[in-house]
Each structure stands twice: as C-alpha cells, then as structure tokens.
mmCIF file of C-alpha atoms in Angstrom:
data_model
loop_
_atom_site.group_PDB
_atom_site.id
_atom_site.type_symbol
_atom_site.label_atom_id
_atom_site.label_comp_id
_atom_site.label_asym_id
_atom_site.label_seq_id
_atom_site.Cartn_x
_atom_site.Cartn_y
_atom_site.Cartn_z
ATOM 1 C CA UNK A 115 82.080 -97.758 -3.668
ATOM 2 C CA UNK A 116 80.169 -97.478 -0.295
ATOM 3 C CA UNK A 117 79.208 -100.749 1.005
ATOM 4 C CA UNK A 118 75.920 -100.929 3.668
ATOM 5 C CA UNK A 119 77.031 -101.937 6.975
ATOM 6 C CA UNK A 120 75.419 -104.979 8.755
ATOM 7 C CA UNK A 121 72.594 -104.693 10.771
ATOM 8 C CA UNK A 122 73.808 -106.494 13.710
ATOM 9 C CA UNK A 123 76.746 -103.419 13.597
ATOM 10 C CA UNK A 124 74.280 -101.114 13.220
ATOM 11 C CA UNK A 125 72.053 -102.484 16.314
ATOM 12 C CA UNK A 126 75.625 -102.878 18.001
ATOM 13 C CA UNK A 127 75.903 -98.747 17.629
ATOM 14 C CA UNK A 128 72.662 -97.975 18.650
ATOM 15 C CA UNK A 129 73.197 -99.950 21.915
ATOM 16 C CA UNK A 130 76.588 -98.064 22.569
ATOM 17 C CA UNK A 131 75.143 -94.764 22.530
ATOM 18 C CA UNK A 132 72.502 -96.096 25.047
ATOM 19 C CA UNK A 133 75.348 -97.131 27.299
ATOM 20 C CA UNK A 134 77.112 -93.779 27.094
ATOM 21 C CA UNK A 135 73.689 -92.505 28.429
ATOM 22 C CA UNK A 136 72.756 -91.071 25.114
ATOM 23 C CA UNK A 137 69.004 -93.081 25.705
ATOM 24 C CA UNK A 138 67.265 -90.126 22.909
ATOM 25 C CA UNK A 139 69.564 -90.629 20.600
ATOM 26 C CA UNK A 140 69.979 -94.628 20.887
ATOM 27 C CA UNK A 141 66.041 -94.968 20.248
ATOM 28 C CA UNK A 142 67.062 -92.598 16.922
ATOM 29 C CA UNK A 143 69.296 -94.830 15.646
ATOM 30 C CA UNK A 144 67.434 -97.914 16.506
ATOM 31 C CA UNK A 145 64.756 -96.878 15.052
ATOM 32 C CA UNK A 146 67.073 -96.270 11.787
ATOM 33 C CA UNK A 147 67.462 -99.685 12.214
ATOM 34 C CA UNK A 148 64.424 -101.486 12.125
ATOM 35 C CA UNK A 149 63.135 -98.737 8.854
ATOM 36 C CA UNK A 150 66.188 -99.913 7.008
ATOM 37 C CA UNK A 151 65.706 -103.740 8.219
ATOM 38 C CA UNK A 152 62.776 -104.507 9.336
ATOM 39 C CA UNK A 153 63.196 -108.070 9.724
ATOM 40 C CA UNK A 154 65.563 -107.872 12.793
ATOM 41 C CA UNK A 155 63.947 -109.445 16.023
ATOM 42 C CA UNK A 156 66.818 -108.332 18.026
ATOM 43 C CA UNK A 157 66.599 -104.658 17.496
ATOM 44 C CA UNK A 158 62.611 -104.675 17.979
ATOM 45 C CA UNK A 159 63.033 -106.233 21.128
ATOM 46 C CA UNK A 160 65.673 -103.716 22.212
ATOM 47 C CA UNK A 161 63.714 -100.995 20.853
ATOM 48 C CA UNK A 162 60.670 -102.486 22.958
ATOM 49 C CA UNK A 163 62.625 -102.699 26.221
ATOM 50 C CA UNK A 164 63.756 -98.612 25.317
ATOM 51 C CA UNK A 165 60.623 -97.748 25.144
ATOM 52 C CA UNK A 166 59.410 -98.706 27.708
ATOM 53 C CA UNK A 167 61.738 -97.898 30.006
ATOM 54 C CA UNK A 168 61.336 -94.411 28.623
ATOM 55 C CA UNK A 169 57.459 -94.865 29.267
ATOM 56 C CA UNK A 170 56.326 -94.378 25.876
ATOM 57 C CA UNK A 171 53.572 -97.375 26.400
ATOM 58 C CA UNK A 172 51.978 -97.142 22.623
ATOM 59 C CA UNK A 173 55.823 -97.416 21.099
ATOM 60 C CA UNK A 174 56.818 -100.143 23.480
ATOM 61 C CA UNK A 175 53.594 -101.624 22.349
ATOM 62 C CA UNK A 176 53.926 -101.338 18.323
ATOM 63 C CA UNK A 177 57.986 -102.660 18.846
ATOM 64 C CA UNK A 178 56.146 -105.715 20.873
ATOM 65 C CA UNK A 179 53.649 -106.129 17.904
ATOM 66 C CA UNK A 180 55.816 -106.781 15.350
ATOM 67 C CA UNK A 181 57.993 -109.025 17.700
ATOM 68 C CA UNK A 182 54.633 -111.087 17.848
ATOM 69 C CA UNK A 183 54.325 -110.663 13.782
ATOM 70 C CA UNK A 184 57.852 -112.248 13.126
ATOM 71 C CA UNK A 185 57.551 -114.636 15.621
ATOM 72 C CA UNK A 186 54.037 -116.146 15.412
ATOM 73 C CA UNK A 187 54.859 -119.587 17.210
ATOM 74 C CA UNK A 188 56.491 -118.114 20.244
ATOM 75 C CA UNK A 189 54.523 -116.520 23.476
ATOM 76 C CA UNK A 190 57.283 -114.450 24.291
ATOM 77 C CA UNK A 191 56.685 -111.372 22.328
ATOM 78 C CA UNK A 192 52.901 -112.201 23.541
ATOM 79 C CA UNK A 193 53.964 -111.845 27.811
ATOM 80 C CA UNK A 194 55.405 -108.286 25.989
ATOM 81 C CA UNK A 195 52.627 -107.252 25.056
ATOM 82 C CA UNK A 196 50.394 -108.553 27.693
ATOM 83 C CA UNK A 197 52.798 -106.437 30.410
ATOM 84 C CA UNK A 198 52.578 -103.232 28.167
ATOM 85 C CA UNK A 199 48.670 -103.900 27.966
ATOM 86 C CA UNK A 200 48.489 -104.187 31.879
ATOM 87 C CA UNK A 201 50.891 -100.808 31.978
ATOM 88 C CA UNK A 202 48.225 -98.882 29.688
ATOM 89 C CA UNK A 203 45.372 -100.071 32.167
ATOM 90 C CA UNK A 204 44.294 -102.847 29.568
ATOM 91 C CA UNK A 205 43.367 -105.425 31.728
ATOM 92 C CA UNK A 206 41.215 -107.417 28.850
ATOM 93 C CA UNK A 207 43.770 -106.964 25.779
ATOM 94 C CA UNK A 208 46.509 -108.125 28.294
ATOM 95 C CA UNK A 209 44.464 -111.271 29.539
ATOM 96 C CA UNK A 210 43.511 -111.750 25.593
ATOM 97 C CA UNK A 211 47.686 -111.882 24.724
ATOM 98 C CA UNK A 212 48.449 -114.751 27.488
ATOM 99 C CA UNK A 213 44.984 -116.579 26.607
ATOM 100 C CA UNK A 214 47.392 -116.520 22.670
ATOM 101 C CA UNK A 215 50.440 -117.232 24.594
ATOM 102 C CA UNK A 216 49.460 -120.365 26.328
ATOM 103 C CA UNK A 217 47.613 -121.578 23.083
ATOM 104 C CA UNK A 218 50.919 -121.852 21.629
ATOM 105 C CA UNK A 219 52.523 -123.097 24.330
ATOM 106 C CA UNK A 220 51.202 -124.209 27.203
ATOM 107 C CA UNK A 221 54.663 -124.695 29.033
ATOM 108 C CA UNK A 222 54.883 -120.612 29.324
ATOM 109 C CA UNK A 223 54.533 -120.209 33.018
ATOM 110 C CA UNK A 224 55.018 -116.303 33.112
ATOM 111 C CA UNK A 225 51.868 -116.601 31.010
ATOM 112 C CA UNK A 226 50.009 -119.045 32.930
ATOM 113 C CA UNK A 227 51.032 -117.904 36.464
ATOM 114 C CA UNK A 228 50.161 -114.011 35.229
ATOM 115 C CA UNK A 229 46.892 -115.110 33.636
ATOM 116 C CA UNK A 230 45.742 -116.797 37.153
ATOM 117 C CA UNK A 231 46.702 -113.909 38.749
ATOM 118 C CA UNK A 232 44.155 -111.615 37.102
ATOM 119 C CA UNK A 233 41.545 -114.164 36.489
ATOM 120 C CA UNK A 234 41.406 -114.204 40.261
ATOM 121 C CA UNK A 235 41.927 -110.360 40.956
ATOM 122 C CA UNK A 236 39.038 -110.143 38.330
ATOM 123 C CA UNK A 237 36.761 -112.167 39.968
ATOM 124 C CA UNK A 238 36.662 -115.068 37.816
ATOM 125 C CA UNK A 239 38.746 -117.983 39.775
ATOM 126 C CA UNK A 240 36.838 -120.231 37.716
ATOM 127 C CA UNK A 241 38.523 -119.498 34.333
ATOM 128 C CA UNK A 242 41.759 -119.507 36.474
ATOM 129 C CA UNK A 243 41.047 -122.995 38.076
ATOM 130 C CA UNK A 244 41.941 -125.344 35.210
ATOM 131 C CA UNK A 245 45.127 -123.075 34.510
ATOM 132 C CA UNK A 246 46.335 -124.792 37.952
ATOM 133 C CA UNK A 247 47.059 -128.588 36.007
ATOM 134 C CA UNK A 248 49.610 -126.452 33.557
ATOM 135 C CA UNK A 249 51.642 -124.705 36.146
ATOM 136 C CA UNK A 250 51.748 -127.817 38.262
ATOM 137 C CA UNK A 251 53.336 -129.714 34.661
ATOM 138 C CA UNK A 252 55.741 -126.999 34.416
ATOM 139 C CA UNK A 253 57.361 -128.442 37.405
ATOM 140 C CA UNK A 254 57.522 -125.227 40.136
ATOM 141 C CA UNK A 255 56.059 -126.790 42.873
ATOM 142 C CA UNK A 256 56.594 -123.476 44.669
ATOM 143 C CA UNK A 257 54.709 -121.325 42.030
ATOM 144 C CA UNK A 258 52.118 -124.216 41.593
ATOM 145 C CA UNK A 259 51.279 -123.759 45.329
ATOM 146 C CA UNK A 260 51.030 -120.193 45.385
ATOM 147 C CA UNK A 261 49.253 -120.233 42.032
ATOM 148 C CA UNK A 262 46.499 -122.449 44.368
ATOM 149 C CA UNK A 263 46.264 -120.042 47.243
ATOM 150 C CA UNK A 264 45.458 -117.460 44.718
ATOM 151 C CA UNK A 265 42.787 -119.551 43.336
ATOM 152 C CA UNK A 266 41.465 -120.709 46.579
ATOM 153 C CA UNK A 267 41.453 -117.067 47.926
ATOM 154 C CA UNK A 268 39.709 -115.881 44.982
ATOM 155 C CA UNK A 269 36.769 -118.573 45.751
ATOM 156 C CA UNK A 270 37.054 -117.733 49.542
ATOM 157 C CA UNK A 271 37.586 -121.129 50.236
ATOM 158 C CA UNK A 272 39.743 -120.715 53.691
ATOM 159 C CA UNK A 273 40.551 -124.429 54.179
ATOM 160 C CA UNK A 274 42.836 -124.647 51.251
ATOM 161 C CA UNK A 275 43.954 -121.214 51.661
#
C-alpha cells in the first residue's frame, strides 16, 4: 500500500531542487505542495519569497494573501504584502496593509518605520507624526531618531531636522 509522504518532506524536496538551481521546477513542486496541503504556512511563505525573487509580483502577492488568511493575528504576512504592493506601484494598498499590521500589533517596527516613511514621501507628515510615540516604545533609539528627521523634513521644519 502507498502511503502519502509528509508535507514538511515534500516542502523539504521542493527546496532542494531550488538549491540545485532548478528555481522553475522548485516553484512546480511547491506549488504541488500547497494544492495538496493547503494549510502549510511554511511552504506559502517559501513560495512567496520564490516568487518574488522570480518577479512574478501578482503570485508573490496571492502566496502573501493566504499567509495573511492563516495567520490573521500576526503583521508579518501583512509587511509581505505591503512590500509586494509597493513593488506593483501600489502605494495606497501597501500603506492600507501596515495601517492592518500595526492594528494588530503595534510593536511591528518594519511596519511603523515603513508606514512613516511614505506618509512623509506622500505628503502627509501629519498621519506619520503620532506613529513617532510607537517607534520610540519599540526601543531603537537610532530608528526613532531618524524616523523624526523624516517627519520633521516632511513638515520643513529645519530646526529639528
């Protein structure tokens, strides 16, 4: 009788034949994966990285989705998704995921320090102003500071510049 073979050794096969350099035919398999278990975070996220790397944006970007789907109360699958938004030129739909992200946790400083970032290059320091309080609670005083300049350059405000 045939037995089926865990999905951790089939993710584990999938990410062999990506380090023999076989990158079209580890998405293949990977994808096998997730159609024949589509509960497993760890092969979405590896098929999210592949993707990406590949530049398929809009697969990268599905993979990311459901990362966000089985993880609802995490804001990591939700900075994936905000990066692949800002690599397809959505701006709003990546400032909408870290908005999420920092709703669930407002300790996610990729989120928080990204978020100021394009408030400010947007134009709208304001919005990015009270975002300064959470980076300076999640302790790095060196990202809290430049976090600050950002904001003060986006107001123009020289002096604390």
């Amino acid at each position: 009788f045939k037995q089926a073979r865990p999905r951790e050794l089939l993710g584990r096969a999938a990410w062999i034949e990506r380090q023999r350099g076989n990158h079209p035919r580890a998405i293949h398999l990977m994808i096998s994966v997730v159609t024949e278990h589509p509960d497993y975070y760890w092969a979405w996220q590896t098929l999210a990285d592949w993707h990406e790397e590949a530049g398929d944006i809009d697969r990268a970007k599905e993979a990311a989705e459901r990362m966000a789907a089985m993880n609802p109360s995490s804001p990591y699958p939700l900075g994936y998704l905000a990066s692949l938004e800002l690599r397809a030129g959505s701006r709003a739909n990546a400032i909408a995921h870290l908005q999420r992200a920092i709703r669930i946790d407002p300790g996610y400083s990729y989120g928080t320090f990204t978020l100021v970032q394009l408030l400010c290059e947007d134009n709208r320091a304001s919005e990015a102003e009270p975002l300064l309080a959470l980076i300076r609670q999640q302790g790095g005083h060196g990202q809290a500071l430049q976090a600050e300049v950002i904001v003060a350059c986006a107001r123009k405000d020289k002096n604390a510049a």
